[in-house]
Amino acid sequence: MEVRKVALGAGESYELRLTGRGARGYVWTWQVTGDADAVSVSDVSDVGEAPPPAEVLPGAPLERTYVVQGRCPGGRARIRFAQIRPPYPQEAPYDEFVLEVEVTGGGH
């Protein structure tokens, strides 16, 4: 499991790209702990350059893009991304990624 630390100003964004296995039934989920209102997380994968589903080969890895935005100065949040298969919630995640975010003063 990779852990990455970032500092964001209030209003600043950080783009995170995670390789998924959506063609194999896995999806990325996330959970925010700590100061949960300090950040917002959005899945922006379907906006922009994603190839049409017909062009994706069966079993191919799919990249997902998430935008984390700093909201409340002074806040600290930990975002745990877990790659799971929703039909099998008892299974351990296939992959995990943790992003530790500190929200500083104002944006630029």
C-alpha positions as CSV (number, residue, x, y, z in Angstrom):
1,M,0.0,0.0,0.0
2,E,1.4,3.3,-1.1
3,V,1.1,6.4,1.2
4,R,1.6,9.9,-0.2
5,K,1.5,13.2,1.6
6,V,0.4,16.5,0.1
7,A,-0.2,20.0,1.3
8,L,-3.0,22.0,-0.4
9,G,-4.1,25.5,0.1
10,A,-7.8,26.1,0.6
11,G,-9.3,26.0,-2.9
12,E,-6.3,24.2,-4.4
13,S,-6.7,20.9,-6.2
14,Y,-4.5,17.7,-6.5
15,E,-5.1,15.2,-9.3
16,L,-4.6,11.6,-8.5
17,R,-4.5,8.9,-11.2
18,L,-5.1,5.3,-10.1
19,T,-4.9,2.3,-12.4
20,G,-8.1,0.3,-12.0
21,R,-9.3,-3.1,-13.1
22,G,-12.8,-2.1,-14.0
23,A,-12.9,-4.6,-16.8
24,R,-12.5,-7.3,-14.1
25,G,-15.2,-6.0,-11.9
26,Y,-13.1,-3.9,-9.5
27,V,-13.9,-0.3,-8.6
28,W,-12.0,2.2,-6.5
29,T,-13.9,3.5,-3.4
30,W,-12.6,6.0,-0.9
31,Q,-13.2,6.9,2.7
32,V,-12.1,10.2,4.4
33,T,-11.0,10.2,8.0
34,G,-9.6,12.9,10.2
35,D,-11.1,16.4,9.4
36,A,-13.5,15.1,6.8
37,D,-14.7,18.6,5.8
38,A,-11.1,19.7,5.1
39,V,-11.2,18.1,1.7
40,S,-13.5,17.1,-1.1
41,V,-13.0,14.1,-3.5
42,S,-14.4,13.9,-7.0
43,D,-14.1,11.1,-9.6
44,V,-13.5,12.9,-12.9
45,S,-12.6,9.9,-14.9
46,D,-15.5,10.1,-17.3
47,V,-14.8,13.7,-18.1
48,G,-12.3,14.3,-20.9
49,E,-10.1,11.8,-22.7
50,A,-11.3,8.4,-21.6
51,P,-11.6,6.0,-24.5
52,P,-15.0,4.8,-25.4
53,P,-15.9,1.4,-23.8
54,A,-15.9,-0.3,-27.2
55,E,-12.1,0.4,-27.5
56,V,-11.2,-1.1,-24.1
57,L,-10.1,-4.7,-24.4
58,P,-11.6,-7.3,-21.9
59,G,-9.5,-7.5,-18.8
60,A,-7.5,-4.3,-19.7
61,P,-6.5,-2.0,-16.8
62,L,-8.5,1.3,-16.8
63,E,-7.1,4.5,-15.3
64,R,-9.3,6.5,-13.0
65,T,-8.7,10.1,-12.1
66,Y,-9.7,11.7,-8.8
67,V,-9.5,15.4,-7.8
68,V,-8.9,16.2,-4.2
69,Q,-9.6,19.8,-3.2
70,G,-8.5,21.6,-0.1
71,R,-11.5,23.3,1.7
72,C,-10.8,24.2,5.3
73,P,-7.4,25.8,6.3
74,G,-5.7,24.0,9.2
75,G,-7.5,20.7,8.5
76,R,-5.8,17.3,8.1
77,A,-7.5,14.4,6.3
78,R,-6.5,10.9,5.4
79,I,-8.2,9.5,2.3
80,R,-8.0,5.7,1.9
81,F,-8.7,4.5,-1.6
82,A,-9.5,0.7,-1.8
83,Q,-10.0,-1.3,-5.0
84,I,-12.8,-3.8,-4.3
85,R,-15.4,-5.9,-6.2
86,P,-18.8,-4.7,-4.9
87,P,-20.5,-8.2,-5.3
88,Y,-17.9,-9.6,-2.8
89,P,-17.6,-7.2,0.1
90,Q,-16.0,-9.8,2.4
91,E,-12.9,-10.0,0.1
92,A,-9.8,-8.0,1.0
93,P,-9.2,-5.1,-1.3
94,Y,-7.1,-5.9,-4.4
95,D,-5.1,-2.7,-3.9
96,E,-5.0,0.3,-1.6
97,F,-3.6,3.8,-1.7
98,V,-3.6,6.4,1.1
99,L,-3.4,10.1,0.6
100,E,-2.6,12.2,3.6
101,V,-3.7,15.9,3.0
102,E,-2.8,18.9,5.1
103,V,-4.8,22.0,4.1
104,T,-2.8,25.2,4.6
105,G,-3.8,28.9,4.4
106,G,-5.2,30.2,1.2
107,G,-4.8,29.1,-2.4
108,H,-2.6,31.0,-5.0
